[in-house]
Amino acid sequence: MNKTFINTRIKANVRAISSKSEAHRALICAALADTPTFIHCNDTNSDIEATASCLCALGAIIERTEDGFDVTPLSSVHQGALLDCNESGSTLRFLLPIAAALDANCSFNMRGRLSQRPLSPLYELLQQNGARLSPQGSNPLSIQGALTHGAYSIAAGVSSQYISGLLFALSITEGKSTLELLGNIESAPYIEMTLDTLRLFGADISLDADTNRFTINGKRRLTSPGKVFVGGDWSNAAFFLCAGAMGKTPVTVSGLDLSSRQGDKAIIDVLANMGAEIQFNSSSVTVFPSSLKAASIDAKDIPDLVPILATAASVAEGETLIFNAARLRLKESDRIESVCAFLSALGADITPIDDGMTIRGQKCLLGGKVDSANDHRIAMSAAIASLVCEGAVEISRFEAINKSYPSFADNFE
């Protein structure tokens, strides 16, 4: 599906959609709990639905209601199930170790680039601790055997999702386990979010900060708190917050928790550093049209913000450097190349580097045709870029937004 934006009038007020990251974690813990849980979650998308579908395939009962999910946890595990992850990397990386902990003997079906994205070192670690997997790159990917409790260690700089998946799995693997994180930790706020959710569901996890070693006293079931609330999504709010700074109209995004653990809450700090005028209320953020300045942006903990931050930088005075983003090459697209490609197509002055990009800001962009690369964050960033383009922006494969934000176009226009 092609979508064209020209002389776009952006809404002045937008409600933040429910956090995909929080919803994944709440659904998983609810499915592994002892009694039913209601999850207040106003919105859904294809990634959230992939996690819910996979948990149902394992034996949970998850029913969508007007304002959330009713989750009846696993009473017994369905053996030999096929779990369809669609294109959701979070779903695969969270549930692969969980399937081993449940001894589910199941298979994971993957779509898009997901089967091509690496699973090491999680893949090898699972095999060393009781699981047997089909070769990497297999689609479906099968896993058999039961995960054992014990001493685990994993490189912390590859994917925080591997660490979260192991924390979920070891929390329901009876016995005491340790998980040591080796090297520099990437996307640490996402690990904190996982710990918050697990502890809400009664998991017994402690961390020795000096050694980066978790101690997990696993038990067969987590303990349901009865109700869970999913907060607003800072990752997707970032598109509209940047739009407020780049465009001609102030934009207010409501439903955001300023105390949230979500790492992409850092969007307000980065925009402020670039000179954006920002106003805060109890549960909303307003960004005013601003003369943006270039900045040096470390993307180690905020890789998902890179496409929209590069878009903002394309009209910021000076040269912006975005670095520590090498993992973007393994996303839904090679996001370093696809960000540079779409902004170049619109007339931006942008150059890729090994772990990021440099952007030399201009007063405006030209417009043109953009390929989303079937990547939701590229599609949405290109739409926001239309606010500073002299001509129309035509985006191919715009349906990619359904992965995380199906109502994006309605909220934007």
mmCIF file of C-alpha atoms in Angstrom:
data_model
loop_
_atom_site.group_PDB
_atom_site.id
_atom_site.type_symbol
_atom_site.label_atom_id
_atom_site.label_comp_id
_atom_site.label_asym_id
_atom_site.label_seq_id
_atom_site.Cartn_x
_atom_site.Cartn_y
_atom_site.Cartn_z
ATOM 1 C CA MET A 1 0.000 0.000 0.000
ATOM 2 C CA ASN A 2 1.315 3.434 -0.976
ATOM 3 C CA LYS A 3 0.509 6.454 1.152
ATOM 4 C CA THR A 4 1.114 10.086 0.197
ATOM 5 C CA PHE A 5 1.485 13.022 2.574
ATOM 6 C CA ILE A 6 1.482 16.615 1.345
ATOM 7 C CA ASN A 7 0.953 19.843 3.287
ATOM 8 C CA THR A 8 -0.044 17.665 6.232
ATOM 9 C CA ARG A 9 -1.991 19.249 9.083
ATOM 10 C CA ILE A 10 -0.999 17.447 12.246
ATOM 11 C CA LYS A 11 -3.357 17.057 15.169
ATOM 12 C CA ALA A 12 -2.549 19.286 18.136
ATOM 13 C CA ASN A 13 -3.481 16.617 20.694
ATOM 14 C CA VAL A 14 -2.697 12.909 20.505
ATOM 15 C CA ARG A 15 -3.297 10.168 23.080
ATOM 16 C CA ALA A 16 -0.297 7.874 23.491
ATOM 17 C CA ILE A 17 -1.103 4.307 22.513
ATOM 18 C CA SER A 18 -0.447 1.482 24.973
ATOM 19 C CA SER A 19 3.170 0.434 25.342
ATOM 20 C CA LYS A 20 4.043 -2.558 23.187
ATOM 21 C CA SER A 21 7.022 -3.343 25.441
ATOM 22 C CA GLU A 22 4.922 -3.357 28.609
ATOM 23 C CA ALA A 23 2.116 -5.342 26.955
ATOM 24 C CA HIS A 24 4.470 -8.142 25.834
ATOM 25 C CA ARG A 25 5.798 -8.526 29.363
ATOM 26 C CA ALA A 26 2.409 -8.366 31.078
ATOM 27 C CA LEU A 27 0.888 -10.974 28.749
ATOM 28 C CA ILE A 28 3.777 -13.371 29.296
ATOM 29 C CA CYS A 29 3.745 -13.089 33.085
ATOM 30 C CA ALA A 30 -0.054 -13.393 33.176
ATOM 31 C CA ALA A 31 0.082 -16.590 31.099
ATOM 32 C CA LEU A 32 2.656 -18.046 33.514
ATOM 33 C CA ALA A 33 0.775 -17.053 36.686
ATOM 34 C CA ASP A 34 -1.333 -19.080 39.105
ATOM 35 C CA THR A 35 -4.696 -17.326 38.614
ATOM 36 C CA PRO A 36 -6.309 -15.138 35.923
ATOM 37 C CA THR A 37 -5.180 -11.570 35.276
ATOM 38 C CA PHE A 38 -6.886 -8.625 33.621
ATOM 39 C CA ILE A 39 -4.490 -6.413 31.660
ATOM 40 C CA HIS A 40 -5.713 -2.860 31.045
ATOM 41 C CA CYS A 41 -4.388 -2.136 27.541
ATOM 42 C CA ASN A 42 -6.374 0.171 25.273
ATOM 43 C CA ASP A 43 -4.512 -0.626 22.063
ATOM 44 C CA THR A 44 -3.056 -3.576 20.235
ATOM 45 C CA ASN A 45 -0.928 -4.209 17.148
ATOM 46 C CA SER A 46 0.470 -7.139 15.197
ATOM 47 C CA ASP A 47 3.448 -7.630 17.553
ATOM 48 C CA ILE A 48 1.286 -7.734 20.682
ATOM 49 C CA GLU A 49 -1.135 -10.053 18.926
ATOM 50 C CA ALA A 50 1.751 -12.343 17.945
ATOM 51 C CA THR A 51 2.733 -12.750 21.600
ATOM 52 C CA ALA A 52 -0.883 -13.377 22.639
ATOM 53 C CA SER A 53 -1.339 -15.907 19.824
ATOM 54 C CA CYS A 54 1.816 -17.817 20.768
ATOM 55 C CA LEU A 55 0.828 -17.960 24.432
ATOM 56 C CA CYS A 56 -2.581 -19.305 23.414
ATOM 57 C CA ALA A 57 -0.880 -21.940 21.262
ATOM 58 C CA LEU A 58 0.992 -23.050 24.393
ATOM 59 C CA GLY A 59 -2.296 -23.404 26.312
ATOM 60 C CA ALA A 60 -3.223 -20.023 27.796
ATOM 61 C CA ILE A 61 -6.628 -18.458 27.095
ATOM 62 C CA ILE A 62 -6.402 -14.778 26.155
ATOM 63 C CA GLU A 63 -9.532 -12.835 25.244
ATOM 64 C CA ARG A 64 -9.459 -9.309 23.885
ATOM 65 C CA THR A 65 -11.947 -6.935 25.533
ATOM 66 C CA GLU A 66 -12.787 -3.307 24.803
ATOM 67 C CA ASP A 67 -10.091 -2.036 27.137
ATOM 68 C CA GLY A 68 -7.644 -4.875 27.591
ATOM 69 C CA PHE A 69 -6.991 -8.588 27.810
ATOM 70 C CA ASP A 70 -8.501 -11.276 30.043
ATOM 71 C CA VAL A 71 -5.773 -13.865 30.571
ATOM 72 C CA THR A 72 -6.424 -17.345 31.924
ATOM 73 C CA PRO A 73 -2.995 -18.860 32.561
ATOM 74 C CA LEU A 74 -1.604 -22.141 31.325
ATOM 75 C CA SER A 75 -3.111 -25.080 33.184
ATOM 76 C CA SER A 76 -1.195 -27.569 31.068
ATOM 77 C CA VAL A 77 1.239 -27.073 28.213
ATOM 78 C CA HIS A 78 0.157 -28.006 24.700
ATOM 79 C CA GLN A 79 2.888 -30.252 23.326
ATOM 80 C CA GLY A 80 4.049 -29.921 19.735
ATOM 81 C CA ALA A 81 2.376 -26.536 19.127
ATOM 82 C CA LEU A 82 3.308 -24.227 16.253
ATOM 83 C CA LEU A 83 3.853 -20.683 17.515
ATOM 84 C CA ASP A 84 3.506 -17.957 14.869
ATOM 85 C CA CYS A 85 5.759 -15.019 15.791
ATOM 86 C CA ASN A 86 4.874 -13.115 12.628
ATOM 87 C CA GLU A 87 7.722 -10.538 12.397
ATOM 88 C CA SER A 88 8.013 -9.913 16.152
ATOM 89 C CA GLY A 89 11.560 -10.326 17.392
ATOM 90 C CA SER A 90 10.458 -9.697 20.971
ATOM 91 C CA THR A 91 7.963 -12.557 20.765
ATOM 92 C CA LEU A 92 10.576 -15.017 19.501
ATOM 93 C CA ARG A 93 13.367 -14.004 21.860
ATOM 94 C CA PHE A 94 11.148 -13.899 24.940
ATOM 95 C CA LEU A 95 9.280 -17.135 24.278
ATOM 96 C CA LEU A 96 12.110 -19.366 23.026
ATOM 97 C CA PRO A 97 13.668 -19.811 26.496
ATOM 98 C CA ILE A 98 10.190 -19.926 28.069
ATOM 99 C CA ALA A 99 9.233 -22.813 25.773
ATOM 100 C CA ALA A 100 12.325 -24.651 26.982
ATOM 101 C CA ALA A 101 11.446 -23.939 30.621
ATOM 102 C CA LEU A 102 7.969 -25.365 29.972
ATOM 103 C CA ASP A 103 9.378 -28.399 28.116
ATOM 104 C CA ALA A 104 6.869 -27.564 25.373
ATOM 105 C CA ASN A 105 8.564 -29.335 22.422
ATOM 106 C CA CYS A 106 7.207 -26.733 20.029
ATOM 107 C CA SER A 107 8.135 -24.846 16.858
ATOM 108 C CA PHE A 108 8.333 -21.139 16.035
ATOM 109 C CA ASN A 109 7.200 -19.812 12.667
ATOM 110 C CA MET A 110 8.779 -16.542 11.527
ATOM 111 C CA ARG A 111 7.963 -14.038 8.787
ATOM 112 C CA GLY A 112 9.803 -11.209 7.069
ATOM 113 C CA ARG A 113 13.462 -10.937 8.029
ATOM 114 C CA LEU A 114 12.932 -12.559 11.432
ATOM 115 C CA SER A 115 14.344 -15.976 10.500
ATOM 116 C CA GLN A 116 17.484 -14.249 9.181
ATOM 117 C CA ARG A 117 18.143 -12.334 12.375
ATOM 118 C CA PRO A 118 20.743 -14.036 14.596
ATOM 119 C CA LEU A 119 19.912 -15.806 17.862
ATOM 120 C CA SER A 120 23.450 -16.222 19.182
ATOM 121 C CA PRO A 121 24.524 -16.390 21.967
ATOM 122 C CA LEU A 122 21.045 -17.259 23.323
ATOM 123 C CA TYR A 123 20.816 -20.217 20.940
ATOM 124 C CA GLU A 124 24.022 -21.832 22.216
ATOM 125 C CA LEU A 125 23.209 -21.104 25.858
ATOM 126 C CA LEU A 126 19.876 -22.898 25.629
ATOM 127 C CA GLN A 127 21.540 -25.918 24.040
ATOM 128 C CA GLN A 128 24.096 -26.031 26.831
ATOM 129 C CA ASN A 129 21.347 -26.169 29.460
ATOM 130 C CA GLY A 130 18.933 -28.871 28.389
ATOM 131 C CA ALA A 131 17.320 -27.647 25.165
ATOM 132 C CA ARG A 132 17.734 -29.040 21.651
ATOM 133 C CA LEU A 133 17.087 -26.693 18.737
ATOM 134 C CA SER A 134 16.964 -27.093 14.983
ATOM 135 C CA PRO A 135 19.760 -25.264 13.106
ATOM 136 C CA GLN A 136 19.768 -21.482 13.195
ATOM 137 C CA GLY A 137 17.941 -20.147 10.175
ATOM 138 C CA SER A 138 15.410 -23.001 10.242
ATOM 139 C CA ASN A 139 11.862 -21.832 9.697
ATOM 140 C CA PRO A 140 9.967 -23.102 11.592
ATOM 141 C CA LEU A 141 12.575 -23.302 14.358
ATOM 142 C CA SER A 142 11.933 -26.253 16.664
ATOM 143 C CA ILE A 143 12.921 -26.599 20.310
ATOM 144 C CA GLN A 144 12.771 -29.699 22.501
ATOM 145 C CA GLY A 145 13.974 -30.625 25.953
ATOM 146 C CA ALA A 146 13.577 -28.982 29.330
ATOM 147 C CA LEU A 147 15.664 -26.073 30.573
ATOM 148 C CA THR A 148 17.542 -26.823 33.801
ATOM 149 C CA HIS A 149 18.274 -24.492 36.683
ATOM 150 C CA GLY A 150 21.904 -23.583 37.283
ATOM 151 C CA ALA A 151 24.588 -21.008 36.531
ATOM 152 C CA TYR A 152 24.103 -19.017 33.301
ATOM 153 C CA SER A 153 26.168 -16.261 31.728
ATOM 154 C CA ILE A 154 25.565 -14.290 28.550
ATOM 155 C CA ALA A 155 27.120 -11.369 26.691
ATOM 156 C CA ALA A 156 25.081 -8.318 27.640
ATOM 157 C CA GLY A 157 25.877 -6.222 24.577
ATOM 158 C CA VAL A 158 23.987 -8.210 21.935
ATOM 159 C CA SER A 159 20.288 -7.971 22.838
ATOM 160 C CA SER A 160 18.466 -7.107 26.037
ATOM 161 C CA GLN A 161 15.653 -9.346 24.759
ATOM 162 C CA TYR A 162 17.842 -12.429 25.299
ATOM 163 C CA ILE A 163 18.338 -11.408 28.923
ATOM 164 C CA SER A 164 14.634 -10.731 29.436
ATOM 165 C CA GLY A 165 13.736 -14.102 27.918
ATOM 166 C CA LEU A 166 16.113 -15.885 30.273
ATOM 167 C CA LEU A 167 14.778 -13.989 33.301
ATOM 168 C CA PHE A 168 11.230 -15.058 32.403
ATOM 169 C CA ALA A 169 12.313 -18.659 31.859
ATOM 170 C CA LEU A 170 14.460 -19.058 34.964
ATOM 171 C CA SER A 171 11.687 -17.546 37.107
ATOM 172 C CA ILE A 172 9.518 -20.592 36.250
ATOM 173 C CA THR A 173 12.351 -23.146 36.324
ATOM 174 C CA GLU A 174 12.182 -24.691 39.778
ATOM 175 C CA GLY A 175 15.398 -24.262 41.743
ATOM 176 C CA LYS A 176 18.022 -21.580 42.227
ATOM 177 C CA SER A 177 19.734 -20.116 39.169
ATOM 178 C CA THR A 178 22.160 -17.302 38.495
ATOM 179 C CA LEU A 179 22.452 -15.199 35.367
ATOM 180 C CA GLU A 180 25.648 -13.222 34.904
ATOM 181 C CA LEU A 181 25.794 -10.424 32.338
ATOM 182 C CA LEU A 182 29.163 -10.146 30.626
ATOM 183 C CA GLY A 183 30.505 -6.885 29.221
ATOM 184 C CA ASN A 184 28.653 -3.641 28.579
ATOM 185 C CA ILE A 185 24.871 -3.804 28.883
ATOM 186 C CA GLU A 186 22.816 -2.607 25.897
ATOM 187 C CA SER A 187 19.270 -1.237 26.334
ATOM 188 C CA ALA A 188 19.423 -1.570 30.122
ATOM 189 C CA PRO A 189 16.022 0.143 30.676
ATOM 190 C CA TYR A 190 14.291 -2.755 28.891
ATOM 191 C CA ILE A 191 15.834 -5.211 31.369
ATOM 192 C CA GLU A 192 14.587 -3.029 34.221
ATOM 193 C CA MET A 193 11.111 -3.104 32.698
ATOM 194 C CA THR A 194 11.223 -6.920 32.629
ATOM 195 C CA LEU A 195 12.328 -7.048 36.262
ATOM 196 C CA ASP A 196 9.522 -4.668 37.301
ATOM 197 C CA THR A 197 6.900 -6.871 35.640
ATOM 198 C CA LEU A 198 8.306 -10.132 37.003
ATOM 199 C CA ARG A 199 8.450 -8.718 40.533
ATOM 200 C CA LEU A 200 4.862 -7.459 40.165
ATOM 201 C CA PHE A 201 3.997 -11.110 39.529
ATOM 202 C CA GLY A 202 5.925 -12.282 42.592
ATOM 203 C CA ALA A 203 9.196 -13.458 41.020
ATOM 204 C CA ASP A 204 12.116 -13.787 43.439
ATOM 205 C CA ILE A 205 15.024 -12.050 41.679
ATOM 206 C CA SER A 206 17.931 -10.124 43.146
ATOM 207 C CA LEU A 207 20.887 -8.405 41.492
ATOM 208 C CA ASP A 208 24.461 -8.033 42.667
ATOM 209 C CA ALA A 209 25.306 -4.762 40.943
ATOM 210 C CA ASP A 210 29.059 -5.230 41.480
ATOM 211 C CA THR A 211 29.138 -8.441 39.431
ATOM 212 C CA ASN A 212 26.071 -7.902 37.216
ATOM 213 C CA ARG A 213 24.803 -11.268 38.444
ATOM 214 C CA PHE A 214 21.129 -12.034 38.995
ATOM 215 C CA THR A 215 20.008 -14.674 41.472
ATOM 216 C CA ILE A 216 16.651 -16.207 40.573
ATOM 217 C CA ASN A 217 14.774 -18.516 42.923
ATOM 218 C CA GLY A 218 12.577 -20.211 40.379
ATOM 219 C CA LYS A 219 9.143 -21.645 41.047
ATOM 220 C CA ARG A 220 6.628 -23.381 38.806
ATOM 221 C CA ARG A 221 4.130 -20.523 38.829
ATOM 222 C CA LEU A 222 4.243 -16.758 39.123
ATOM 223 C CA THR A 223 1.634 -15.043 41.316
ATOM 224 C CA SER A 224 -1.003 -12.911 39.621
ATOM 225 C CA PRO A 225 -1.678 -9.432 41.076
ATOM 226 C CA GLY A 226 -5.177 -9.634 39.579
ATOM 227 C CA LYS A 227 -4.956 -6.479 37.466
ATOM 228 C CA VAL A 228 -2.122 -4.870 35.510
ATOM 229 C CA PHE A 229 -2.074 -1.479 33.792
ATOM 230 C CA VAL A 230 -0.084 -0.943 30.585
ATOM 231 C CA GLY A 231 1.230 2.606 30.306
ATOM 232 C CA GLY A 232 1.539 4.884 27.293
ATOM 233 C CA ASP A 233 4.176 4.041 24.699
ATOM 234 C CA TRP A 234 7.106 6.480 24.682
ATOM 235 C CA SER A 235 8.635 4.830 21.596
ATOM 236 C CA ASN A 236 5.646 5.704 19.442
ATOM 237 C CA ALA A 237 4.934 8.993 21.190
ATOM 238 C CA ALA A 238 8.404 10.056 20.027
ATOM 239 C CA PHE A 239 7.138 10.493 16.454
ATOM 240 C CA PHE A 240 4.608 13.097 17.534
ATOM 241 C CA LEU A 241 6.924 14.785 20.032
ATOM 242 C CA CYS A 242 9.473 15.269 17.240
ATOM 243 C CA ALA A 243 6.681 16.477 14.961
ATOM 244 C CA GLY A 244 5.920 19.226 17.479
ATOM 245 C CA ALA A 245 9.534 20.397 17.402
ATOM 246 C CA MET A 246 9.896 20.159 13.601
ATOM 247 C CA GLY A 247 6.532 21.448 12.413
ATOM 248 C CA LYS A 248 4.512 24.635 12.733
ATOM 249 C CA THR A 249 2.023 23.514 15.380
ATOM 250 C CA PRO A 250 2.627 22.579 19.040
ATOM 251 C CA VAL A 251 1.806 18.942 19.717
ATOM 252 C CA THR A 252 0.595 17.542 23.037
ATOM 253 C CA VAL A 253 0.827 13.812 23.708
ATOM 254 C CA SER A 254 -1.266 12.674 26.675
ATOM 255 C CA GLY A 255 -1.249 9.397 28.589
ATOM 256 C CA LEU A 256 2.510 9.381 29.243
ATOM 257 C CA ASP A 257 4.049 8.472 32.586
ATOM 258 C CA LEU A 258 7.061 10.667 33.357
ATOM 259 C CA SER A 259 8.272 8.076 35.875
ATOM 260 C CA SER A 260 8.098 5.228 33.344
ATOM 261 C CA ARG A 261 10.942 2.711 33.064
ATOM 262 C CA GLN A 262 10.680 2.793 29.282
ATOM 263 C CA GLY A 263 14.084 3.717 27.898
ATOM 264 C CA ASP A 264 12.617 5.725 25.045
ATOM 265 C CA LYS A 265 11.354 8.279 27.540
ATOM 266 C CA ALA A 266 14.834 9.684 26.810
ATOM 267 C CA ILE A 267 13.296 11.331 23.733
ATOM 268 C CA ILE A 268 12.458 14.369 25.872
ATOM 269 C CA ASP A 269 16.085 14.716 27.028
ATOM 270 C CA VAL A 270 17.457 14.383 23.490
ATOM 271 C CA LEU A 271 14.979 16.909 22.095
ATOM 272 C CA ALA A 272 15.729 19.316 24.929
ATOM 273 C CA ASN A 273 19.448 18.964 24.177
ATOM 274 C CA MET A 274 18.662 19.850 20.557
ATOM 275 C CA GLY A 275 16.945 23.040 21.685
ATOM 276 C CA ALA A 276 13.303 21.991 21.674
ATOM 277 C CA GLU A 277 10.866 23.886 23.891
ATOM 278 C CA ILE A 278 9.025 21.322 26.021
ATOM 279 C CA GLN A 279 6.271 21.679 28.612
ATOM 280 C CA PHE A 280 5.246 18.963 31.065
ATOM 281 C CA ASN A 281 1.959 18.280 32.831
ATOM 282 C CA SER A 282 1.024 15.395 35.123
ATOM 283 C CA SER A 283 0.420 12.916 32.287
ATOM 284 C CA SER A 284 1.185 14.808 29.096
ATOM 285 C CA VAL A 285 4.066 16.388 27.209
ATOM 286 C CA THR A 286 3.804 19.352 24.834
ATOM 287 C CA VAL A 287 6.543 20.176 22.330
ATOM 288 C CA PHE A 288 6.534 23.539 20.581
ATOM 289 C CA PRO A 289 7.950 24.431 17.163
ATOM 290 C CA SER A 290 11.645 25.005 17.762
ATOM 291 C CA SER A 291 14.873 25.980 16.025
ATOM 292 C CA LEU A 292 16.661 22.679 16.478
ATOM 293 C CA LYS A 293 20.440 22.409 16.857
ATOM 294 C CA ALA A 294 22.693 19.474 16.008
ATOM 295 C CA ALA A 295 23.725 17.073 18.767
ATOM 296 C CA SER A 296 25.865 14.031 19.470
ATOM 297 C CA ILE A 297 23.446 11.172 20.202
ATOM 298 C CA ASP A 298 24.509 7.927 21.882
ATOM 299 C CA ALA A 299 21.942 5.344 20.742
ATOM 300 C CA LYS A 300 23.153 2.477 22.951
ATOM 301 C CA ASP A 301 20.004 2.450 25.087
ATOM 302 C CA ILE A 302 17.589 4.033 22.578
ATOM 303 C CA PRO A 303 18.062 2.260 19.223
ATOM 304 C CA ASP A 304 14.360 2.461 18.322
ATOM 305 C CA LEU A 305 14.495 6.265 18.433
ATOM 306 C CA VAL A 306 17.177 6.547 15.741
ATOM 307 C CA PRO A 307 14.872 6.813 12.681
ATOM 308 C CA ILE A 308 12.821 9.697 14.066
ATOM 309 C CA LEU A 309 15.819 11.414 15.680
ATOM 310 C CA ALA A 310 17.672 11.285 12.357
ATOM 311 C CA THR A 311 14.581 12.850 10.789
ATOM 312 C CA ALA A 312 14.630 15.682 13.317
ATOM 313 C CA ALA A 313 18.373 16.112 12.819
ATOM 314 C CA SER A 314 17.865 16.507 9.062
ATOM 315 C CA VAL A 315 16.445 19.994 9.734
ATOM 316 C CA ALA A 316 18.615 20.870 12.760
ATOM 317 C CA GLU A 317 21.356 23.455 12.361
ATOM 318 C CA GLY A 318 24.826 21.849 12.219
ATOM 319 C CA GLU A 319 26.077 18.264 11.982
ATOM 320 C CA THR A 320 24.516 15.568 14.147
ATOM 321 C CA LEU A 321 26.339 12.333 14.948
ATOM 322 C CA ILE A 322 24.324 9.236 15.940
ATOM 323 C CA PHE A 323 26.552 6.417 17.219
ATOM 324 C CA ASN A 324 26.518 3.124 19.166
ATOM 325 C CA ALA A 325 23.693 1.926 16.905
ATOM 326 C CA ALA A 326 25.306 -1.041 15.129
ATOM 327 C CA ARG A 327 22.465 -3.342 16.258
ATOM 328 C CA LEU A 328 20.141 -1.423 13.952
ATOM 329 C CA ARG A 329 21.553 -3.423 11.064
ATOM 330 C CA LEU A 330 19.680 -6.463 12.453
ATOM 331 C CA LYS A 331 16.201 -4.966 12.824
ATOM 332 C CA GLU A 332 13.163 -5.308 10.522
ATOM 333 C CA SER A 333 15.446 -3.701 7.946
ATOM 334 C CA ASP A 334 19.097 -2.689 8.096
ATOM 335 C CA ARG A 335 17.973 0.489 9.804
ATOM 336 C CA ILE A 336 21.239 2.334 9.350
ATOM 337 C CA GLU A 337 20.998 1.899 5.587
ATOM 338 C CA SER A 338 17.211 2.309 5.382
ATOM 339 C CA VAL A 339 17.214 5.507 7.460
ATOM 340 C CA CYS A 340 19.928 6.961 5.251
ATOM 341 C CA ALA A 341 18.100 5.797 2.110
ATOM 342 C CA PHE A 342 14.712 7.301 2.960
ATOM 343 C CA LEU A 343 16.107 10.629 4.159
ATOM 344 C CA SER A 344 18.412 10.868 1.136
ATOM 345 C CA ALA A 345 15.404 10.240 -1.101
ATOM 346 C CA LEU A 346 13.748 13.286 0.502
ATOM 347 C CA GLY A 347 16.815 15.469 -0.037
ATOM 348 C CA ALA A 348 18.546 15.176 3.340
ATOM 349 C CA ASP A 349 22.346 15.282 3.661
ATOM 350 C CA ILE A 350 23.048 12.055 5.549
ATOM 351 C CA THR A 351 25.925 9.558 5.505
ATOM 352 C CA PRO A 352 26.012 6.084 7.098
ATOM 353 C CA ILE A 353 28.904 5.022 9.331
ATOM 354 C CA ASP A 354 29.590 1.575 10.803
ATOM 355 C CA ASP A 355 27.550 2.135 13.951
ATOM 356 C CA GLY A 356 25.301 5.014 13.018
ATOM 357 C CA MET A 357 25.167 8.054 10.768
ATOM 358 C CA THR A 358 26.069 11.716 10.385
ATOM 359 C CA ILE A 359 23.410 14.221 9.362
ATOM 360 C CA ARG A 360 24.073 17.758 8.162
ATOM 361 C CA GLY A 361 20.941 19.734 8.808
ATOM 362 C CA GLN A 362 19.088 21.876 6.265
ATOM 363 C CA LYS A 363 16.237 24.364 6.523
ATOM 364 C CA CYS A 364 13.847 21.982 4.789
ATOM 365 C CA LEU A 365 13.688 18.812 2.707
ATOM 366 C CA LEU A 366 12.427 18.409 -0.837
ATOM 367 C CA GLY A 367 10.021 15.477 -0.720
ATOM 368 C CA GLY A 368 9.956 12.435 -2.971
ATOM 369 C CA LYS A 369 9.293 8.703 -3.065
ATOM 370 C CA VAL A 370 10.317 6.556 -0.106
ATOM 371 C CA ASP A 371 10.467 2.783 0.327
ATOM 372 C CA SER A 372 9.566 1.884 3.910
ATOM 373 C CA ALA A 373 11.686 -1.293 3.605
ATOM 374 C CA ASN A 374 8.648 -2.920 5.267
ATOM 375 C CA ASP A 375 9.841 -1.302 8.505
ATOM 376 C CA HIS A 376 7.227 0.410 10.686
ATOM 377 C CA ARG A 377 9.628 2.982 12.120
ATOM 378 C CA ILE A 378 10.849 3.985 8.659
ATOM 379 C CA ALA A 379 7.269 4.405 7.405
ATOM 380 C CA MET A 380 6.264 6.604 10.358
ATOM 381 C CA SER A 381 9.461 8.664 10.279
ATOM 382 C CA ALA A 382 8.964 9.364 6.574
ATOM 383 C CA ALA A 383 5.416 10.545 7.291
ATOM 384 C CA ILE A 384 6.678 12.939 9.975
ATOM 385 C CA ALA A 385 9.338 14.178 7.528
ATOM 386 C CA SER A 386 6.526 15.387 5.256
ATOM 387 C CA LEU A 387 6.027 18.276 7.721
ATOM 388 C CA VAL A 388 9.334 19.808 6.573
ATOM 389 C CA CYS A 389 9.198 18.862 2.877
ATOM 390 C CA GLU A 390 8.456 21.315 0.086
ATOM 391 C CA GLY A 391 6.775 18.604 -1.983
ATOM 392 C CA ALA A 392 4.778 15.452 -1.439
ATOM 393 C CA VAL A 393 6.138 12.373 0.330
ATOM 394 C CA GLU A 394 4.978 9.070 -1.158
ATOM 395 C CA ILE A 395 5.704 6.030 1.035
ATOM 396 C CA SER A 396 5.509 2.485 -0.323
ATOM 397 C CA ARG A 397 4.595 -0.485 1.890
ATOM 398 C CA PHE A 398 3.061 1.918 4.388
ATOM 399 C CA GLU A 399 1.086 -0.960 5.929
ATOM 400 C CA ALA A 400 4.257 -1.753 7.896
ATOM 401 C CA ILE A 401 2.878 0.609 10.572
ATOM 402 C CA ASN A 402 0.491 -2.186 11.651
ATOM 403 C CA LYS A 403 3.408 -3.869 13.386
ATOM 404 C CA SER A 404 3.366 -1.320 16.201
ATOM 405 C CA TYR A 405 0.921 1.545 15.499
ATOM 406 C CA PRO A 406 -2.076 0.722 13.257
ATOM 407 C CA SER A 407 -3.817 4.024 14.051
ATOM 408 C CA PHE A 408 -0.753 6.173 13.294
ATOM 409 C CA ALA A 409 -2.067 7.736 10.075
ATOM 410 C CA ASP A 410 -5.421 8.591 11.688
ATOM 411 C CA ASN A 411 -3.655 10.249 14.611
ATOM 412 C CA PHE A 412 -1.233 12.087 12.346
ATOM 413 C CA GLU A 413 -3.498 13.556 9.695
#
